[in-house]
Amino acid sequence: MSAKLSRNDPCWCGSGRKYKTCHAAFDDKIARFSEQGHIVPPHNIIKTPEQVEGIRKSAKINIAVLDYIEEHIHEGMNTAEIDRIVYDMTTQMGGIPAPLHYEGYPYSVCTSVNEQVCHGFPSEKVILKDGDIINVDCSTILNGYFSDSSRMFCIGDVSPEKKRLVEVTRECVELGLKEVRPWGFLGDMGQAVHDHAFQNGYTVVREIGGHGVGLAFHEEPWVGYNSKRGTEMLMAPGMIFTIEPMVNMGKADIYIDDDNNWEVYTEDGKPSAQWEIMVLVTEDGAEVLCW
Ligand code: MF3
Ligand code: CO
């Protein structure tokens, strides 16, 4: 937390209002949680209404791109075509695909098929076939504001087992979302996600999680799903983070492709599913910014 402000100083959030009528009560509340030993959010991840507006516009592009993919994805299509659609649509709407060149990532989108857990490379050689499940993970930068979400798509006739994995993973995200409220804990959300996956006989990937997002692609906090109720970071109004569990049909273990150091697979070769939403903690609950 930054240096203590006087009550008549302008608030740290940039609203232009006096500290005492803006975030002073918020800081007092956070200080009490901190004294109790809880992890509390730093000021730099609390978004102002103006920033939220910018992030919301970025999210609108992300939603439009995923809506278009949802309508046009089909058997026989290769995943490089998805990459091109994402690049073309995002840039036409004035945005930049956030994955492109991010830490050396070479494409505009991640397309992860079947036992691919995440960060799958789009390729002309990956041709969608009947029975595949695929995660398309899109992220946009608009005027410096970041958005990030992903959806699963079932290609043709998908087996009941794989369909159930996709559905339960979506339910995990929905149940996690119900736990998002101010002055709760990220562990409340994490446990809800994990419990539902576990009750359905699935596992949740431990090493890769969600993240704060908005002013950068990946901000604090790191968001895991093997956490317990009442633990992890306190959720406060103005925080934005993703809920994006990777749920495996078999074991939780994963490995990363040796050659490209990006693509992640299940170790046992069984399918994995993921949905990703971006959530704003509001004064009285949560708002989904993109899905
Ligand atoms: N959209 C992914 C996430 O949810 C981004 C992975 S980094 C990338 O965090 F470079 F692969 F895009
Ligand atoms: Co993400």
mmCIF file of N, CA and C and ligand atoms in Angstrom, residues 148 211 218 242 244 276, ligand 2:
data_model
loop_
_atom_site.group_PDB
_atom_site.id
_atom_site.type_symbol
_atom_site.label_atom_id
_atom_site.label_comp_id
_atom_site.label_asym_id
_atom_site.label_seq_id
_atom_site.Cartn_x
_atom_site.Cartn_y
_atom_site.Cartn_z
ATOM 1 N N ASP A 148 -9.771 -10.692 -22.140
ATOM 2 C CA ASP A 148 -9.304 -12.073 -22.276
ATOM 3 C C ASP A 148 -10.449 -13.027 -21.945
ATOM 4 N N HIS A 211 -5.799 -14.884 -13.794
ATOM 5 C CA HIS A 211 -4.925 -13.737 -13.517
ATOM 6 C C HIS A 211 -5.717 -12.449 -13.490
ATOM 7 N N HIS A 218 -1.439 -9.832 -18.074
ATOM 8 C CA HIS A 218 -1.410 -10.640 -16.857
ATOM 9 C C HIS A 218 -0.943 -9.786 -15.687
ATOM 10 N N THR A 242 -9.610 -13.157 -14.244
ATOM 11 C CA THR A 242 -10.228 -14.204 -15.056
ATOM 12 C C THR A 242 -10.517 -15.433 -14.200
ATOM 13 N N GLU A 244 -10.636 -19.262 -15.257
ATOM 14 C CA GLU A 244 -10.322 -20.059 -16.454
ATOM 15 C C GLU A 244 -9.721 -21.417 -16.113
ATOM 16 N N GLU A 276 -13.084 -19.544 -20.203
ATOM 17 C CA GLU A 276 -12.478 -18.404 -19.499
ATOM 18 C C GLU A 276 -13.402 -17.198 -19.549
HETATM 19 CO CO CO B 2 -6.431 -15.612 -19.281
#
